Short mmCIF file of N, CA, C and O in Angstrom, two decimals:
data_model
loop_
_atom_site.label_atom_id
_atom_site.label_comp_id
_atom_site.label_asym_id
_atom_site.label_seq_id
_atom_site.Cartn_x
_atom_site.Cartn_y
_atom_site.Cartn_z
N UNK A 3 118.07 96.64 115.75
CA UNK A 3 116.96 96.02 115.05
C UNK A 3 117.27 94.56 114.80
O UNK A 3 118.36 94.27 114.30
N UNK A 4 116.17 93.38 115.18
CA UNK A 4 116.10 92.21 114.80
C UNK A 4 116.65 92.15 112.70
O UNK A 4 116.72 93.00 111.82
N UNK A 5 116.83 90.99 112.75
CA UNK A 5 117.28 90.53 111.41
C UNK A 5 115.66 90.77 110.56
O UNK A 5 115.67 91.27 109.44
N UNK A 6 114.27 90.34 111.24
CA UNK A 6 113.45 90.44 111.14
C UNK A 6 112.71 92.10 111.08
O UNK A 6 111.92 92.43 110.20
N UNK A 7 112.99 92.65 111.76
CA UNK A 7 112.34 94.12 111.72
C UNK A 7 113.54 95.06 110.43
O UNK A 7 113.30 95.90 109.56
N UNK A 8 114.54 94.53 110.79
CA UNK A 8 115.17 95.09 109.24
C UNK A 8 114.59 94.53 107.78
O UNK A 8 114.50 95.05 106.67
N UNK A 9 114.30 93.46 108.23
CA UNK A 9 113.07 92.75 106.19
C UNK A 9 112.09 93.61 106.39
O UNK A 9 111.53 93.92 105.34
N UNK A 10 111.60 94.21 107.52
CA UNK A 10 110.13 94.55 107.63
C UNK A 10 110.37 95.98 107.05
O UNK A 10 109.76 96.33 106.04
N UNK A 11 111.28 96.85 107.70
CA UNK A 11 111.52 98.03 107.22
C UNK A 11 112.10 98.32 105.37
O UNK A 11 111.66 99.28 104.73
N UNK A 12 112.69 97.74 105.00
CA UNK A 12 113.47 97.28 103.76
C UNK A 12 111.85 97.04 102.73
O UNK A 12 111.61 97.80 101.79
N UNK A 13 110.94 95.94 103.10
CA UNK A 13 110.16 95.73 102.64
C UNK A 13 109.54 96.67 102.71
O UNK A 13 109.25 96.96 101.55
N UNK A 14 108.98 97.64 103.64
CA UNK A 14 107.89 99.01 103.57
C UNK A 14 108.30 99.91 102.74
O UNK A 14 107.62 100.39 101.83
N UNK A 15 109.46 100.17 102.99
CA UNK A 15 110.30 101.04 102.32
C UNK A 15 110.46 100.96 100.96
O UNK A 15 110.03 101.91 100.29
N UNK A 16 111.02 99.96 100.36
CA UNK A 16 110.84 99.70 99.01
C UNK A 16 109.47 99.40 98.52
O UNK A 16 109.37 99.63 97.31
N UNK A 17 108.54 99.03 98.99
CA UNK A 17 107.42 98.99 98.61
C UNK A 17 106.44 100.40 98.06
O UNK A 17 105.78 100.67 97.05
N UNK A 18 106.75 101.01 99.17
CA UNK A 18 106.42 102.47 98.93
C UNK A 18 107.44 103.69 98.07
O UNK A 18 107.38 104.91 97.93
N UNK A 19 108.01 103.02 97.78
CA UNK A 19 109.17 103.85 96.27
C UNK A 19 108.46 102.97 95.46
O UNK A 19 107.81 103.82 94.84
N UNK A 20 108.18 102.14 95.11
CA UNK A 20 108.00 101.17 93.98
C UNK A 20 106.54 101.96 93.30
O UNK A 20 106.25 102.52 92.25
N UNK A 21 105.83 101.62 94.66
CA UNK A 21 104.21 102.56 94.29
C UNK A 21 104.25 103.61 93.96
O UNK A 21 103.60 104.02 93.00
N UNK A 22 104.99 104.27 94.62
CA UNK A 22 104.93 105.78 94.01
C UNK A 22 105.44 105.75 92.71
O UNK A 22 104.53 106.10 91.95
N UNK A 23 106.32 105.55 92.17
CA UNK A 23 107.48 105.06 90.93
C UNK A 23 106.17 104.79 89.85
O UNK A 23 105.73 105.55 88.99
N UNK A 24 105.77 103.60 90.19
CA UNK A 24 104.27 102.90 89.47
C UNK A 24 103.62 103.90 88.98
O UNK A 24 103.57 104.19 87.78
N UNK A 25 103.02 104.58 90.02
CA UNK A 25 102.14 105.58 90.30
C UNK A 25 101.91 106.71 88.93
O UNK A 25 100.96 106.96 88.18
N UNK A 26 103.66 107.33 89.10
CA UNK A 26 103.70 108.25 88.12
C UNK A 26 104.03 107.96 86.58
O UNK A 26 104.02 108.81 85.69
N UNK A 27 104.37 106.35 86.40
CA UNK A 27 104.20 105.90 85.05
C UNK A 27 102.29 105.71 84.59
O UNK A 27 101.91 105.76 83.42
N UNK A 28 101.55 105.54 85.50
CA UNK A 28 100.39 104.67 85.04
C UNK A 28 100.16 106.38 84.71
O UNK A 28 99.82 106.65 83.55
N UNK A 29 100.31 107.32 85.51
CA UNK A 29 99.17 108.29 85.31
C UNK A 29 99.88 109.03 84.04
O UNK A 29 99.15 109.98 83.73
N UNK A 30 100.80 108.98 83.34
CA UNK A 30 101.45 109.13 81.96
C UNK A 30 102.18 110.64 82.34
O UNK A 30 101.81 111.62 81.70
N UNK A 31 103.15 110.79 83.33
CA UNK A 31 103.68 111.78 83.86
C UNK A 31 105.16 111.39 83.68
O UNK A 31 106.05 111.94 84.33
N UNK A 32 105.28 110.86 83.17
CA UNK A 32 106.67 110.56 82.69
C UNK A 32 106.76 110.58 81.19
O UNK A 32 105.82 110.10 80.55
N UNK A 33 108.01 111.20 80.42
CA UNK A 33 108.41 111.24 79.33
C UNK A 33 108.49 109.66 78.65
O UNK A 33 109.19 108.75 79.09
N UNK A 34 107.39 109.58 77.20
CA UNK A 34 107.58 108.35 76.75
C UNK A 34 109.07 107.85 75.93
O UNK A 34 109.29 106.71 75.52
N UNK A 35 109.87 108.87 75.84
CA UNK A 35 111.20 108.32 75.09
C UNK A 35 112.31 107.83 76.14
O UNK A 35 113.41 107.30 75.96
N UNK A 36 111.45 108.28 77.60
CA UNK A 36 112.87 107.63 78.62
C UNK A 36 112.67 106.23 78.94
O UNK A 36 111.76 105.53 79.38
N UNK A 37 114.14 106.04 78.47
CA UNK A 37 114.38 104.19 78.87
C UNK A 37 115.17 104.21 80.14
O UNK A 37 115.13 105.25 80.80
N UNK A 38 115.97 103.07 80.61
CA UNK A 38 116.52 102.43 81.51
C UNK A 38 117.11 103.74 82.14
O UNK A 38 116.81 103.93 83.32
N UNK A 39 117.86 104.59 81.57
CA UNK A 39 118.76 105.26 81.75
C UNK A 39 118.26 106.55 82.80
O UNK A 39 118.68 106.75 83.94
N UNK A 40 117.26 107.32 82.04
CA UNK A 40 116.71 107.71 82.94
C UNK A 40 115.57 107.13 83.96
O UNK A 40 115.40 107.63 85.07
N UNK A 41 114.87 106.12 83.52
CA UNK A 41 114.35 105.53 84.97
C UNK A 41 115.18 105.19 85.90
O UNK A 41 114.81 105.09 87.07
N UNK A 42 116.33 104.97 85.54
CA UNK A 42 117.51 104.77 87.17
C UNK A 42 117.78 105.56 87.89
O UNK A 42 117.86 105.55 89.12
N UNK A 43 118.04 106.77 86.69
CA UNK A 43 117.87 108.39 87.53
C UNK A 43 116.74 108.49 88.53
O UNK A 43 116.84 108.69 89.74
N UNK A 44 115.68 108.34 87.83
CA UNK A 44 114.60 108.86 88.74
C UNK A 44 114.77 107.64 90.09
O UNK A 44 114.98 108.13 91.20
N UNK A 45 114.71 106.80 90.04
CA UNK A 45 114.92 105.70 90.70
C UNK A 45 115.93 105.97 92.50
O UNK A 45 115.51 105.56 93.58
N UNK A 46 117.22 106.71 92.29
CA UNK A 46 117.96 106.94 92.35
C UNK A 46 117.39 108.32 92.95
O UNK A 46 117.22 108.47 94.16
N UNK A 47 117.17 109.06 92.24
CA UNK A 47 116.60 110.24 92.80
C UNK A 47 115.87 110.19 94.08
O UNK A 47 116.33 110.57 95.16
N UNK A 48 114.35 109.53 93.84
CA UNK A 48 113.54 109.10 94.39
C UNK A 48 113.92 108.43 95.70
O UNK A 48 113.16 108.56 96.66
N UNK A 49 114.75 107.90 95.78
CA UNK A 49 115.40 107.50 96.80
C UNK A 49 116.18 108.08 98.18
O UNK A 49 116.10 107.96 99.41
N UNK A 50 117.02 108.81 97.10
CA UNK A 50 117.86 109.75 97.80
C UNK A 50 117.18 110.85 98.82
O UNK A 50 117.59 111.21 99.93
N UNK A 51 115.91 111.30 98.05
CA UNK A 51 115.28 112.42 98.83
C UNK A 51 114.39 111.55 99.40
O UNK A 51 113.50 112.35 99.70
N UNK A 52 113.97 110.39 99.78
CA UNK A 52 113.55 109.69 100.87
C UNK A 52 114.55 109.97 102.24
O UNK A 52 114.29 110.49 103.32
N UNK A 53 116.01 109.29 101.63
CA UNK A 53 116.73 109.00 102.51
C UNK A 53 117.23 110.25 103.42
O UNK A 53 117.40 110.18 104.64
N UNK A 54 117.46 111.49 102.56
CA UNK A 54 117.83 113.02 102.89
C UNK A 54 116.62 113.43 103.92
O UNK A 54 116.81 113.53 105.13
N UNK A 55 115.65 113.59 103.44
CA UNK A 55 114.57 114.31 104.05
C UNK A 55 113.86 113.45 105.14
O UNK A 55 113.14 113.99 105.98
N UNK A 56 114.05 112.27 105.11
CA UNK A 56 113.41 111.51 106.92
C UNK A 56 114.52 110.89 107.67
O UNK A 56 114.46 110.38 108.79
N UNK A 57 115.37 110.99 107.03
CA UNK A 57 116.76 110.52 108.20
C UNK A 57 118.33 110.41 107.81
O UNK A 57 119.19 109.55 107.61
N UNK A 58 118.13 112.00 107.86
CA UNK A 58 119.67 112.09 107.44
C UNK A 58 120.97 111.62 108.63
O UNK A 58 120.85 111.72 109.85
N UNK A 59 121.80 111.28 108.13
CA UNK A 59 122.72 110.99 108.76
C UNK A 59 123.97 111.66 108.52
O UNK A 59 124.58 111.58 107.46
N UNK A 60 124.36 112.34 109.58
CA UNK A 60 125.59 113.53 110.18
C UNK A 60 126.14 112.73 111.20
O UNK A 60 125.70 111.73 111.78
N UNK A 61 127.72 113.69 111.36
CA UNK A 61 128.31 113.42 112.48
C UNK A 61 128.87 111.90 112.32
O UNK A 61 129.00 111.23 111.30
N UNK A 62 129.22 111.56 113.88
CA UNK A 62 129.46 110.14 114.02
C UNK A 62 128.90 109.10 113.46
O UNK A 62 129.46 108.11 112.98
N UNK A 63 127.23 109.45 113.56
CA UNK A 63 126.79 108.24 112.90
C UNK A 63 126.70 108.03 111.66
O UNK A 63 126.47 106.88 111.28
N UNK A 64 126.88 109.20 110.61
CA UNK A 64 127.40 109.09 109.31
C UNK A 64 128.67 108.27 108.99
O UNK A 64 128.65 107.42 108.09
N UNK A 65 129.99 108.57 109.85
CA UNK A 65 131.33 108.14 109.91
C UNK A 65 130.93 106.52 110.45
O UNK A 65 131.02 105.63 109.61
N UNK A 66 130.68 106.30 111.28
CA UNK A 66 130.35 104.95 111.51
C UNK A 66 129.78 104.02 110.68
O UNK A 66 130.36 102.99 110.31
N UNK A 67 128.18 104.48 110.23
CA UNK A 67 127.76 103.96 108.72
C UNK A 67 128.89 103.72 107.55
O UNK A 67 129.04 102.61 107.04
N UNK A 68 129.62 104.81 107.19
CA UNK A 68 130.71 104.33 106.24
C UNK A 68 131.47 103.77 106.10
O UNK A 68 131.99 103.37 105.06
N UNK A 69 131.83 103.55 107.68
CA UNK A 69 132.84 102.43 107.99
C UNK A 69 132.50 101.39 108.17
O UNK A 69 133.37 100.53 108.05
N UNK A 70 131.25 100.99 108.50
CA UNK A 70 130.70 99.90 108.23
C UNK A 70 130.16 99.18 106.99
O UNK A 70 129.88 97.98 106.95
N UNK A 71 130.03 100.19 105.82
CA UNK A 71 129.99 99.46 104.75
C UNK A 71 131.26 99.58 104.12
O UNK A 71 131.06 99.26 102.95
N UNK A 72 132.07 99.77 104.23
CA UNK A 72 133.86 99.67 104.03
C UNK A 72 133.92 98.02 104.33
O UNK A 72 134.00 97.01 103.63
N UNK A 73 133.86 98.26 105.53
CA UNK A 73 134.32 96.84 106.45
C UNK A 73 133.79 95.80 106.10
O UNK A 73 134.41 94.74 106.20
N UNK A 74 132.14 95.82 105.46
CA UNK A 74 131.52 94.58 105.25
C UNK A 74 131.18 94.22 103.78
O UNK A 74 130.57 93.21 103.43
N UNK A 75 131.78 95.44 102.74
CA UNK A 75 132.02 95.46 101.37
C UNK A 75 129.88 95.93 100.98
O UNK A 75 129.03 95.59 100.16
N UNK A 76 129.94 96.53 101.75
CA UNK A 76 128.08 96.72 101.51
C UNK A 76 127.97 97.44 100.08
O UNK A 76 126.87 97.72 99.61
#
C-alpha cells in the first residue's frame, strides 16, 4: 500500500469506529456514570472486534507484523 492509500484506510477506519462510538452515546445507550475509564474500554473493545472479525492475522503474517512493530518501536 501507497503512504497515501494507508491515510485513506486509517481515515475510513477510524472514522467509522468514531460514528458508531458517537452513535451509541447520542442514542443514550451508554451508562451515564461511565467516564474516561470505561469509554477506553469500550473504545478498545470496539476496536479489537473490528480488527478480530475482518482480518485476523495468524501464522507468519502475525509473526512478521510483530516483528515489525518490535523493530520500528510501533
Amino acid at each position: 500500500m501507497t503512504k497515501k492509500e494507508q491515510l485513506s484506510f486509517i481515515r475510513v477506519l477510524t472514522r467509522r469506529l468514531r460514528s458508531g462510538l458517537i452513535a451509541k452515546v447520542v442514542a443514550g445507550g451508554l451508562p451515564p456514570e461511565w467516564d474516561g475509564y470505561e469509554l477506553r474500554q469500550l473504545i478498545v473493545d470496539h476496536t479489537a472486534f473490528e480488527a478480530i472479525v475482518n482480518t485476523p492475522l495468524k501464522g507468519r503474517r502475525l509473526r512478521d507484523y510483530k516483528n515489525e512493530c518490535i523493530k520500528r518501536n510501533l
